[in-house]
């Protein structure tokens, strides 16, 4: 099993521990990855707000580079990159004018593009290719008694993903169960964390993220897991600020789902990037 | 022309008259958003109800659709609503008429940028522009460079509130100061369309 890996910008900086834990967990399960050579930014939401053709164009460049490199599926762990790649494929399929411009532009830089790759999120790959049984087989320290709030955020399941439900996804819950933990029932797991608004209109952004943490705490979660570097950053790095601003302590361990997997697999803290985290540590006893 | 009501010393309220409206605005936006069926909107309000940002918006998404159709061009384009859309796609999934409201919000953002109608001094369009230029420059986003440039354009003093966090990120190896960007910058530049949209 091998995948073409599209990390995206965050996984090389503030979200490094997502990359570290993902690659460690995959290695443990004997799954190979090969980074797409010279990939560029997916454009996220900001780029689409400025120029549509170029937003589709730069993402299509990544898809074209992947095609050039191999026939394997693309693995995109960042929710924004994942959604952006799927959106680009959809645009190319349904908007002939956009397609024409994009293909002409790609050709200018010597790239052919046939739109044949399959774009997958690691959650999809873990459940549908690797299987929950294989995950179970790798568990070394079961998460006995650990209550986990699985937070998906918005763009991971909406609007293009087909591997899980758009309102009430279960992929992470199933993984938590396979690890021996207990997923917490909560209704706002696909509610938006506000994205980059924590640094633009912080009075709104911080409140949106605060509500998510508070709900998870109220429901008795010991830890929250995420699958998007921006959700993770908002929910992990502003806990002190939010607790002060809203007069309620919402500090709790927030980590990537791959880090929790790695802990249950008995992997080293450093391999999982746990030494980089700013939220309280989850202790497994 | 928009008139301001001063009758009975009531708080000033902006009033638009029929003659102020841009009758073609609906069609124009529908085209920019690729034939979006906004004229099929039944004003049910599922979009506003499912939108986590609607409570913070100056006009709710349902109202924005009604305003686009009626031709309130300037009011729509200069609203904060379109920039507060975080692209979470809740409305798109919930709309019973299959209208891709998130794409309409993107089309409005682009039109506001093109016609320079976006709310001046509002931070979100400034971040979008900075982001766009950063990708054009290096092909990838370096978070440090992006945020420094954004705060320089918006308000440098606002960055001070994040200094403590930046230091923590630096010492945990999560704040990368320099990023080389992609190898084939020339190729990327070559393929960026010069067309504005």
Short mmCIF file of C-alpha atoms in Angstrom, two decimals:
data_model
loop_
_atom_site.label_atom_id
_atom_site.label_comp_id
_atom_site.label_asym_id
_atom_site.label_seq_id
_atom_site.Cartn_x
_atom_site.Cartn_y
_atom_site.Cartn_z
CA UNK A 1 0.00 0.00 0.00
CA UNK A 2 1.38 3.40 -1.01
CA UNK A 3 0.02 6.93 -1.30
CA UNK A 4 1.15 10.20 -2.84
CA UNK A 5 1.35 12.59 0.07
CA UNK A 6 0.17 16.20 -0.18
CA UNK A 7 1.14 17.78 3.17
CA UNK A 8 0.09 21.41 2.62
CA UNK A 9 1.78 24.40 4.24
CA UNK A 10 0.52 24.01 7.83
CA UNK A 11 1.88 20.50 8.22
CA UNK A 12 5.36 21.89 7.63
CA UNK A 13 5.09 24.58 10.33
CA UNK A 14 2.49 25.10 13.07
CA UNK A 15 0.94 21.72 12.33
CA UNK A 16 4.23 19.76 12.20
CA UNK A 17 3.06 17.30 14.82
CA UNK A 18 0.22 16.25 12.50
CA UNK A 19 2.78 15.23 9.88
CA UNK A 20 5.08 13.62 12.44
CA UNK A 21 2.30 11.55 14.05
CA UNK A 22 0.63 10.64 10.75
CA UNK A 23 3.86 9.36 9.21
CA UNK A 24 4.81 7.45 12.39
CA UNK A 25 1.43 5.75 12.62
CA UNK A 26 1.47 4.85 8.92
CA UNK A 27 4.99 3.45 9.24
CA UNK A 28 3.86 1.30 12.18
CA UNK A 29 1.14 -0.14 9.95
CA UNK A 30 3.54 -0.65 7.02
CA UNK A 31 1.90 1.90 4.75
CA UNK A 32 4.20 3.77 2.38
CA UNK A 33 3.99 7.44 1.45
CA UNK A 34 5.82 9.52 -1.11
CA UNK A 35 5.61 13.30 -0.92
CA UNK A 36 4.44 15.03 -4.11
CA UNK A 37 7.48 16.79 -5.55
CA UNK A 38 7.38 20.61 -5.53
CA UNK A 39 3.74 20.86 -4.41
CA UNK A 40 2.39 24.38 -3.86
CA UNK A 41 -0.17 25.95 -1.51
CA UNK A 42 -3.75 24.76 -2.10
CA UNK A 43 -5.02 28.33 -1.81
CA UNK A 44 -7.34 27.52 1.10
CA UNK A 45 -10.34 29.82 1.43
CA UNK A 46 -8.55 33.13 0.97
CA UNK A 47 -7.36 32.49 -2.56
CA UNK A 48 -10.86 31.66 -3.82
CA UNK A 49 -12.03 35.02 -2.50
CA UNK A 50 -9.52 36.79 -4.77
CA UNK A 51 -9.36 34.98 -8.08
CA UNK A 52 -11.28 31.88 -9.05
CA UNK A 53 -9.33 30.74 -12.13
CA UNK A 54 -6.03 30.99 -10.32
CA UNK A 55 -7.45 29.26 -7.25
CA UNK A 56 -8.46 26.32 -9.41
CA UNK A 57 -5.22 26.64 -11.39
CA UNK A 58 -2.76 26.38 -8.50
CA UNK A 59 -4.58 23.39 -7.04
CA UNK A 60 -4.76 21.74 -10.44
CA UNK A 61 -0.95 22.12 -10.61
CA UNK A 62 -0.71 19.87 -7.54
CA UNK A 63 -3.02 17.32 -9.11
CA UNK A 64 -0.99 17.43 -12.33
CA UNK A 65 2.28 16.96 -10.42
CA UNK A 66 0.76 13.96 -8.62
CA UNK A 67 -0.32 12.42 -11.95
CA UNK A 68 3.20 12.86 -13.25
CA UNK A 69 4.62 11.11 -10.20
CA UNK A 70 2.36 8.06 -10.11
CA UNK A 71 -1.02 6.42 -10.30
CA UNK A 72 -1.49 6.03 -6.54
CA UNK A 73 -4.21 7.85 -4.61
CA UNK A 74 -3.37 11.25 -3.15
CA UNK A 75 -3.44 11.52 0.63
CA UNK A 76 -4.33 15.02 1.90
CA UNK A 77 -4.47 15.28 5.71
CA UNK A 78 -5.38 18.99 5.98
CA UNK A 79 -9.14 19.50 5.70
CA UNK A 80 -8.75 22.70 3.66
CA UNK A 81 -6.31 21.10 1.19
CA UNK A 82 -8.50 18.01 0.96
CA UNK A 83 -11.61 20.05 0.23
CA UNK A 84 -9.73 22.31 -2.19
CA UNK A 85 -8.40 19.38 -4.20
CA UNK A 86 -11.86 17.79 -4.40
CA UNK A 87 -13.39 21.12 -5.36
CA UNK A 88 -10.85 21.62 -8.13
CA UNK A 89 -11.60 18.18 -9.56
CA UNK A 90 -15.31 19.00 -9.50
CA UNK A 91 -14.77 22.36 -11.23
CA UNK A 92 -12.69 20.75 -13.95
CA UNK A 93 -15.44 18.17 -14.48
CA UNK A 94 -18.35 20.59 -14.58
CA UNK A 95 -17.07 23.98 -15.79
CA UNK A 96 -15.70 23.69 -19.33
CA UNK A 97 -14.54 27.32 -19.48
CA UNK A 98 -12.57 27.07 -16.27
CA UNK A 99 -11.12 23.78 -17.47
CA UNK A 100 -9.94 25.32 -20.71
CA UNK A 101 -8.14 28.20 -18.99
CA UNK A 102 -6.57 25.90 -16.42
CA UNK A 103 -5.34 23.36 -18.98
CA UNK A 104 -3.89 26.11 -21.18
CA UNK A 105 -2.14 27.66 -18.19
CA UNK A 106 -0.76 24.32 -17.01
CA UNK A 107 0.59 23.64 -20.47
CA UNK A 108 2.45 26.96 -20.37
CA UNK A 109 4.49 25.57 -17.50
CA UNK A 110 4.91 22.21 -19.21
CA UNK A 111 2.30 20.19 -17.32
CA UNK A 112 -0.34 17.83 -18.68
CA UNK A 113 -3.46 17.18 -16.65
CA UNK A 114 -6.09 14.51 -17.06
CA UNK A 115 -7.85 14.70 -13.70
CA UNK A 116 -7.51 10.98 -13.00
CA UNK A 117 -6.11 10.87 -9.44
CA UNK A 118 -8.23 9.98 -6.46
CA UNK A 119 -8.02 12.36 -3.52
CA UNK A 120 -8.34 10.79 -0.07
CA UNK A 121 -8.26 11.95 3.53
CA UNK A 122 -6.26 9.78 5.96
CA UNK A 123 -9.47 9.01 7.90
CA UNK A 124 -10.93 7.52 4.73
CA UNK A 125 -7.72 5.56 4.15
CA UNK A 126 -7.52 4.31 7.74
CA UNK A 127 -11.11 3.03 7.75
CA UNK A 128 -11.55 1.81 4.18
CA UNK A 129 -8.06 0.72 3.04
CA UNK A 130 -6.13 -0.13 6.19
CA UNK A 131 -9.18 -1.33 8.18
CA UNK A 132 -10.17 -1.07 11.82
CA UNK A 133 -8.91 -4.62 12.41
CA UNK A 134 -5.37 -3.66 11.46
CA UNK A 135 -5.63 -0.64 13.76
CA UNK A 136 -6.82 -2.92 16.58
CA UNK A 137 -3.93 -5.30 15.94
CA UNK A 138 -1.46 -2.48 16.49
CA UNK A 139 -2.84 -1.32 19.84
CA UNK A 140 -0.28 -1.72 22.61
CA UNK A 141 -1.86 0.40 25.37
CA UNK A 142 -5.67 0.43 25.00
CA UNK A 143 -7.33 3.75 25.86
CA UNK A 144 -9.36 2.19 28.64
CA UNK A 145 -11.79 4.64 30.24
CA UNK A 146 -10.60 7.58 28.12
CA UNK A 147 -13.50 9.72 26.94
CA UNK A 148 -12.78 11.30 23.58
CA UNK A 149 -14.59 14.15 21.83
CA UNK A 150 -14.06 13.69 18.08
CA UNK A 151 -14.06 17.05 16.33
CA UNK A 152 -14.27 17.09 12.53
CA UNK A 153 -14.80 20.76 11.80
CA UNK A 154 -16.43 21.81 8.55
CA UNK A 155 -14.53 21.19 5.33
CA UNK A 156 -13.49 17.63 6.08
CA UNK A 157 -16.97 16.27 5.37
CA UNK A 158 -18.64 19.13 3.50
CA UNK A 159 -19.57 19.51 0.75
CA UNK A 160 -17.65 17.04 -1.45
CA UNK A 161 -16.43 14.19 0.76
CA UNK A 162 -18.25 10.91 0.33
CA UNK A 163 -16.51 8.68 2.86
CA UNK A 164 -18.63 9.76 5.81
CA UNK A 165 -21.84 11.55 6.82
CA UNK A 166 -21.85 15.32 6.32
CA UNK A 167 -23.53 16.13 9.64
CA UNK A 168 -22.82 13.18 11.90
CA UNK A 169 -19.60 11.49 10.73
CA UNK A 170 -18.39 8.40 12.60
CA UNK A 171 -14.88 7.67 11.24
CA UNK A 172 -13.00 9.04 14.24
CA UNK A 173 -15.45 7.49 16.70
CA UNK A 174 -14.84 4.10 15.11
CA UNK A 175 -11.09 4.58 15.36
CA UNK A 176 -11.39 5.59 19.03
CA UNK A 177 -13.40 2.44 19.73
CA UNK A 178 -10.77 0.33 17.94
CA UNK A 179 -8.17 1.91 20.24
CA UNK A 180 -10.20 0.87 23.27
CA UNK A 181 -11.46 4.37 24.13
CA UNK A 182 -14.96 5.77 24.54
CA UNK A 183 -16.22 8.41 22.10
CA UNK A 184 -18.35 11.15 23.65
CA UNK A 185 -21.75 11.87 22.09
CA UNK A 186 -21.92 15.53 21.17
CA UNK A 187 -23.88 17.47 18.59
CA UNK A 188 -21.43 20.10 17.36
CA UNK A 189 -18.61 17.97 15.99
CA UNK A 190 -18.96 19.44 12.48
CA UNK A 191 -19.58 23.02 13.57
CA UNK A 192 -17.04 25.49 12.18
CA UNK A 193 -14.21 26.61 14.52
CA UNK A 194 -14.12 30.01 12.67
CA UNK A 195 -10.98 29.22 10.69
CA UNK A 196 -8.62 32.18 10.40
CA UNK A 197 -11.02 34.51 12.22
CA UNK A 198 -9.21 33.93 15.51
CA UNK A 199 -6.55 36.26 14.10
CA UNK A 200 -8.76 38.63 12.09
CA UNK A 201 -11.99 39.24 14.02
CA UNK A 202 -10.88 37.55 17.23
CA UNK A 203 -13.93 38.60 19.26
CA UNK A 204 -15.97 36.31 16.97
CA UNK A 205 -13.30 33.72 16.21
CA UNK A 206 -12.32 33.03 19.80
CA UNK A 207 -15.95 32.75 20.87
CA UNK A 208 -16.69 30.15 18.16
CA UNK A 209 -13.76 27.99 19.25
CA UNK A 210 -14.56 28.52 22.94
CA UNK A 211 -18.10 27.17 22.44
CA UNK A 212 -16.68 23.98 20.94
CA UNK A 213 -14.25 23.40 23.81
CA UNK A 214 -16.90 24.18 26.41
CA UNK A 215 -19.35 21.72 24.87
CA UNK A 216 -16.73 18.96 24.85
CA UNK A 217 -15.86 19.66 28.50
CA UNK A 218 -19.52 19.77 29.54
CA UNK A 219 -19.99 16.37 27.94
CA UNK A 220 -17.22 14.94 30.08
CA UNK A 221 -14.49 14.53 27.46
CA UNK A 222 -10.95 13.93 28.72
CA UNK A 223 -9.42 14.81 25.38
CA UNK A 224 -10.48 16.26 22.03
CA UNK A 225 -9.09 14.95 18.76
CA UNK A 226 -9.00 16.85 15.46
CA UNK A 227 -8.17 16.13 11.82
CA UNK A 228 -7.41 19.64 10.54
CA UNK A 229 -4.39 21.83 11.36
CA UNK A 230 -6.43 25.04 11.59
CA UNK A 231 -9.08 23.56 13.92
CA UNK A 232 -6.26 22.08 15.99
CA UNK A 233 -4.43 25.41 16.22
CA UNK A 234 -7.54 27.34 17.25
CA UNK A 235 -8.67 24.83 19.83
CA UNK A 236 -5.22 24.12 21.22
CA UNK A 237 -3.30 27.38 21.22
CA UNK A 238 -5.89 29.91 22.42
CA UNK A 239 -7.17 28.01 25.46
CA UNK A 240 -5.59 30.41 27.95
CA UNK A 241 -6.92 33.45 26.10
CA UNK A 242 -10.44 31.99 25.92
CA UNK A 243 -10.51 30.92 29.54
CA UNK A 244 -9.57 34.44 30.61
CA UNK A 245 -11.92 36.19 28.20
CA UNK A 246 -15.02 34.13 28.95
CA UNK A 247 -14.39 33.46 32.63
CA UNK A 248 -14.49 29.70 32.37
CA UNK A 249 -11.60 27.26 32.33
CA UNK A 250 -11.75 25.41 29.04
CA UNK A 251 -8.22 24.01 29.19
CA UNK A 252 -8.08 20.42 28.05
CA UNK A 253 -5.83 18.18 25.95
CA UNK A 254 -6.49 18.75 22.24
CA UNK A 255 -4.50 16.67 19.77
CA UNK A 256 -4.51 15.24 16.27
CA UNK A 257 -6.31 11.91 15.97
CA UNK A 258 -3.07 10.43 14.70
CA UNK A 259 -1.31 11.44 17.94
CA UNK A 260 -3.92 9.60 19.99
CA UNK A 261 -3.53 6.58 17.72
CA UNK A 262 0.23 6.72 18.21
CA UNK A 263 -0.16 6.86 22.00
CA UNK A 264 -2.34 3.75 21.92
CA UNK A 265 0.21 2.09 19.62
CA UNK A 266 2.85 2.77 22.29
CA UNK A 267 4.93 5.05 20.05
CA UNK A 268 7.47 7.49 21.43
CA UNK A 269 6.22 10.99 22.37
CA UNK A 270 8.77 12.65 20.12
CA UNK A 271 7.79 10.55 17.12
CA UNK A 272 4.26 11.86 17.57
CA UNK A 273 5.27 15.49 18.02
CA UNK A 274 3.66 15.52 21.47
CA UNK A 275 6.54 17.64 22.81
CA UNK A 276 5.31 20.50 20.61
CA UNK A 277 1.84 20.74 22.07
CA UNK A 278 0.65 23.76 24.07
CA UNK A 279 -2.51 22.28 25.61
CA UNK A 280 -2.46 20.10 28.76
CA UNK A 281 -1.00 16.64 28.33
CA UNK A 282 -3.23 13.56 28.26
CA UNK A 283 -2.00 11.04 30.76
CA UNK A 284 -2.82 7.40 30.15
CA UNK A 285 -2.82 5.44 33.37
CA UNK B 1 -28.59 57.67 -4.74
CA UNK B 2 -29.18 56.65 -1.16
CA UNK B 3 -31.03 59.06 1.12
CA UNK B 4 -30.76 59.30 4.85
CA UNK B 5 -33.92 59.65 6.89
CA UNK B 6 -33.84 62.38 9.49
CA UNK B 7 -37.56 62.45 10.16
CA UNK B 8 -38.63 62.81 13.80
CA UNK B 9 -34.99 62.69 14.86
CA UNK B 10 -35.01 58.92 14.52
CA UNK B 11 -31.62 57.25 14.30
CA UNK B 12 -30.26 57.72 10.80
CA UNK B 13 -31.39 54.94 8.53
CA UNK B 14 -30.23 54.29 5.01
CA UNK B 15 -33.05 54.06 2.49
CA UNK B 16 -32.65 52.80 -1.06
CA UNK B 17 -35.17 53.61 -3.74
CA UNK B 18 -36.07 51.60 -6.84
CA UNK B 19 -33.90 53.89 -8.95
CA UNK B 20 -30.86 53.11 -6.79
CA UNK B 21 -31.02 49.39 -7.48
CA UNK B 22 -28.87 47.53 -9.98
CA UNK B 23 -31.37 45.30 -11.79
CA UNK B 24 -28.65 43.19 -13.40
CA UNK B 25 -26.81 42.43 -10.20
CA UNK B 26 -28.57 39.09 -9.60
CA UNK B 27 -27.74 37.80 -13.07
CA UNK B 28 -24.19 39.07 -12.79
CA UNK B 29 -23.57 37.23 -9.50
CA UNK B 30 -25.35 34.08 -10.73
CA UNK B 31 -22.95 34.07 -13.69
CA UNK B 32 -19.88 34.64 -11.53
CA UNK B 33 -20.97 31.73 -9.33
CA UNK B 34 -21.52 29.54 -12.42
CA UNK B 35 -25.21 29.61 -13.13
CA UNK B 36 -26.18 29.39 -9.52
CA UNK B 37 -29.91 29.15 -9.23
CA UNK B 38 -30.34 31.97 -6.76
CA UNK B 39 -33.59 32.96 -8.46
CA UNK B 40 -35.02 29.63 -7.29
CA UNK B 41 -34.53 30.62 -3.63
CA UNK B 42 -37.77 30.22 -1.65
CA UNK B 43 -36.51 32.34 1.28
CA UNK B 44 -37.02 29.47 3.73
CA UNK B 45 -34.10 30.59 5.91
CA UNK B 46 -32.41 27.18 6.29
CA UNK B 47 -29.15 28.87 5.29
CA UNK B 48 -29.36 31.48 8.06
CA UNK B 49 -30.49 28.90 10.60
CA UNK B 50 -27.62 26.55 9.84
CA UNK B 51 -24.98 29.30 9.55
CA UNK B 52 -22.80 29.50 12.68
CA UNK B 53 -21.79 33.06 11.74
CA UNK B 54 -25.22 34.52 10.99
CA UNK B 55 -25.62 35.95 14.50
CA UNK B 56 -22.55 38.11 13.89
CA UNK B 57 -23.50 39.23 10.37
CA UNK B 58 -24.96 42.58 9.34
CA UNK B 59 -27.35 40.75 6.96
CA UNK B 60 -28.14 37.04 7.29
CA UNK B 61 -27.43 34.77 4.29
CA UNK B 62 -31.17 34.51 3.48
CA UNK B 63 -31.42 38.29 3.40
CA UNK B 64 -28.29 38.58 1.26
CA UNK B 65 -29.88 36.32 -1.38
CA UNK B 66 -33.03 38.47 -1.35
CA UNK B 67 -30.92 41.63 -1.60
CA UNK B 68 -28.89 40.26 -4.54
CA UNK B 69 -32.06 39.45 -6.44
CA UNK B 70 -33.58 42.85 -5.73
CA UNK B 71 -30.37 44.53 -6.87
CA UNK B 72 -29.00 46.08 -3.66
CA UNK B 73 -25.54 45.94 -5.16
CA UNK B 74 -23.63 48.44 -3.03
CA UNK B 75 -25.22 47.29 0.23
CA UNK B 76 -24.39 43.66 -0.50
CA UNK B 77 -20.84 44.24 -1.73
CA UNK B 78 -19.90 46.53 1.15
CA UNK B 79 -21.45 44.26 3.79
CA UNK B 80 -19.34 42.46 6.38
CA UNK B 81 -21.55 39.39 5.92
CA UNK B 82 -19.77 38.17 2.82
CA UNK B 83 -16.38 38.32 4.58
CA UNK B 84 -17.70 36.68 7.73
CA UNK B 85 -18.67 33.63 5.69
CA UNK B 86 -16.07 31.12 6.88
CA UNK B 87 -16.84 28.70 3.99
CA UNK B 88 -18.11 25.92 6.28
CA UNK B 89 -20.62 24.83 3.61
CA UNK B 90 -23.43 24.22 6.10
CA UNK B 91 -25.87 26.32 4.05
CA UNK B 92 -24.84 24.58 0.81
CA UNK B 93 -25.61 21.19 2.34
CA UNK B 94 -28.86 22.35 3.97
CA UNK B 95 -30.41 24.35 1.10
CA UNK B 96 -33.53 22.50 -0.11
CA UNK B 97 -33.20 24.13 -3.54
CA UNK B 98 -29.60 23.04 -4.03
CA UNK B 99 -28.23 26.56 -4.19
CA UNK B 100 -24.49 26.65 -3.57
CA UNK B 101 -24.64 29.61 -1.23
CA UNK B 102 -20.96 29.35 -0.25
CA UNK B 103 -20.02 29.80 -3.93
CA UNK B 104 -22.28 32.84 -4.11
CA UNK B 105 -20.46 34.30 -1.09
CA UNK B 106 -17.14 33.69 -2.90
CA UNK B 107 -18.48 35.37 -6.03
CA UNK B 108 -19.53 38.36 -3.92
CA UNK B 109 -16.11 38.57 -2.29
CA UNK B 110 -14.44 38.56 -5.71
CA UNK B 111 -16.82 41.16 -7.06
CA UNK B 112 -16.27 43.35 -4.00
CA UNK B 113 -12.49 43.13 -4.55
CA UNK B 114 -12.76 43.81 -8.30
CA UNK B 115 -15.00 46.85 -7.81
CA UNK B 116 -13.16 47.97 -4.65
CA UNK B 117 -16.43 47.90 -2.71
CA UNK B 118 -15.20 45.81 0.23
CA UNK B 119 -15.49 47.37 3.69
CA UNK B 120 -12.32 49.45 4.08
CA UNK B 121 -10.21 48.72 7.12
CA UNK B 122 -12.03 45.45 7.77
CA UNK B 123 -9.35 42.83 8.49
CA UNK B 124 -10.61 39.81 6.51
CA UNK B 125 -10.18 41.21 2.96
CA UNK B 126 -6.72 42.40 4.01
CA UNK B 127 -5.78 38.85 5.05
CA UNK B 128 -7.15 37.46 1.77
CA UNK B 129 -5.09 39.90 -0.29
CA UNK B 130 -1.93 39.24 1.72
CA UNK B 131 -2.47 35.48 1.40
CA UNK B 132 -2.93 35.78 -2.37
CA UNK B 133 0.28 37.77 -2.79
CA UNK B 134 2.27 35.39 -0.60
CA UNK B 135 1.31 32.39 -2.73
CA UNK B 136 2.15 34.34 -5.87
CA UNK B 137 5.56 35.22 -4.41
CA UNK B 138 6.75 31.88 -3.10
CA UNK B 139 4.19 29.21 -4.00
CA UNK B 140 3.70 28.27 -0.38
CA UNK B 141 2.47 29.98 2.76
CA UNK B 142 4.95 30.72 5.49
CA UNK B 143 2.69 31.49 8.44
CA UNK B 144 5.18 33.89 10.03
CA UNK B 145 5.63 35.93 6.87
CA UNK B 146 1.89 35.89 6.11
CA UNK B 147 0.87 37.11 9.55
CA UNK B 148 3.61 39.75 9.82
CA UNK B 149 2.63 41.22 6.44
CA UNK B 150 -1.04 41.03 7.34
CA UNK B 151 -0.51 42.90 10.63
CA UNK B 152 1.64 45.50 8.88
CA UNK B 153 -1.21 46.21 6.43
CA UNK B 154 -3.96 46.01 9.03
CA UNK B 155 -2.68 47.20 12.39
CA UNK B 156 0.76 46.34 13.69
CA UNK B 157 -0.26 46.91 17.31
CA UNK B 158 -2.81 44.12 17.09
CA UNK B 159 0.04 41.66 16.66
CA UNK B 160 1.34 42.40 20.15
CA UNK B 161 -1.46 40.35 21.71
CA UNK B 162 0.02 37.30 19.99
CA UNK B 163 3.66 37.84 21.01
CA UNK B 164 3.54 35.40 23.94
CA UNK B 165 2.01 32.71 21.74
CA UNK B 166 4.59 33.33 19.01
CA UNK B 167 7.41 32.77 21.52
CA UNK B 168 5.88 29.47 22.67
CA UNK B 169 5.47 28.36 19.07
CA UNK B 170 9.07 29.29 18.35
CA UNK B 171 10.41 27.20 21.22
CA UNK B 172 8.31 24.19 20.24
CA UNK B 173 9.63 24.39 16.67
CA UNK B 174 6.28 25.39 15.20
CA UNK B 175 7.13 28.90 14.12
CA UNK B 176 9.20 28.65 10.99
CA UNK B 177 10.98 31.89 10.17
CA UNK B 178 12.14 31.13 6.65
CA UNK B 179 10.56 29.05 3.94
CA UNK B 180 12.21 28.70 0.58
CA UNK B 181 8.92 28.20 -1.23
CA UNK B 182 8.59 25.94 -4.23
CA UNK B 183 11.45 25.16 -6.64
CA UNK B 184 9.62 26.03 -9.83
CA UNK B 185 8.43 29.54 -8.96
CA UNK B 186 8.82 30.65 -12.56
CA UNK B 187 6.56 27.83 -13.73
CA UNK B 188 3.90 28.76 -11.22
CA UNK B 189 4.02 32.42 -12.23
CA UNK B 190 3.77 31.47 -15.86
CA UNK B 191 0.63 29.50 -15.28
CA UNK B 192 -1.18 32.09 -13.19
CA UNK B 193 -3.84 33.55 -15.37
CA UNK B 194 -3.56 37.25 -15.98
CA UNK B 195 -7.33 37.39 -16.25
CA UNK B 196 -8.88 39.01 -13.22
CA UNK B 197 -11.36 36.25 -12.76
#
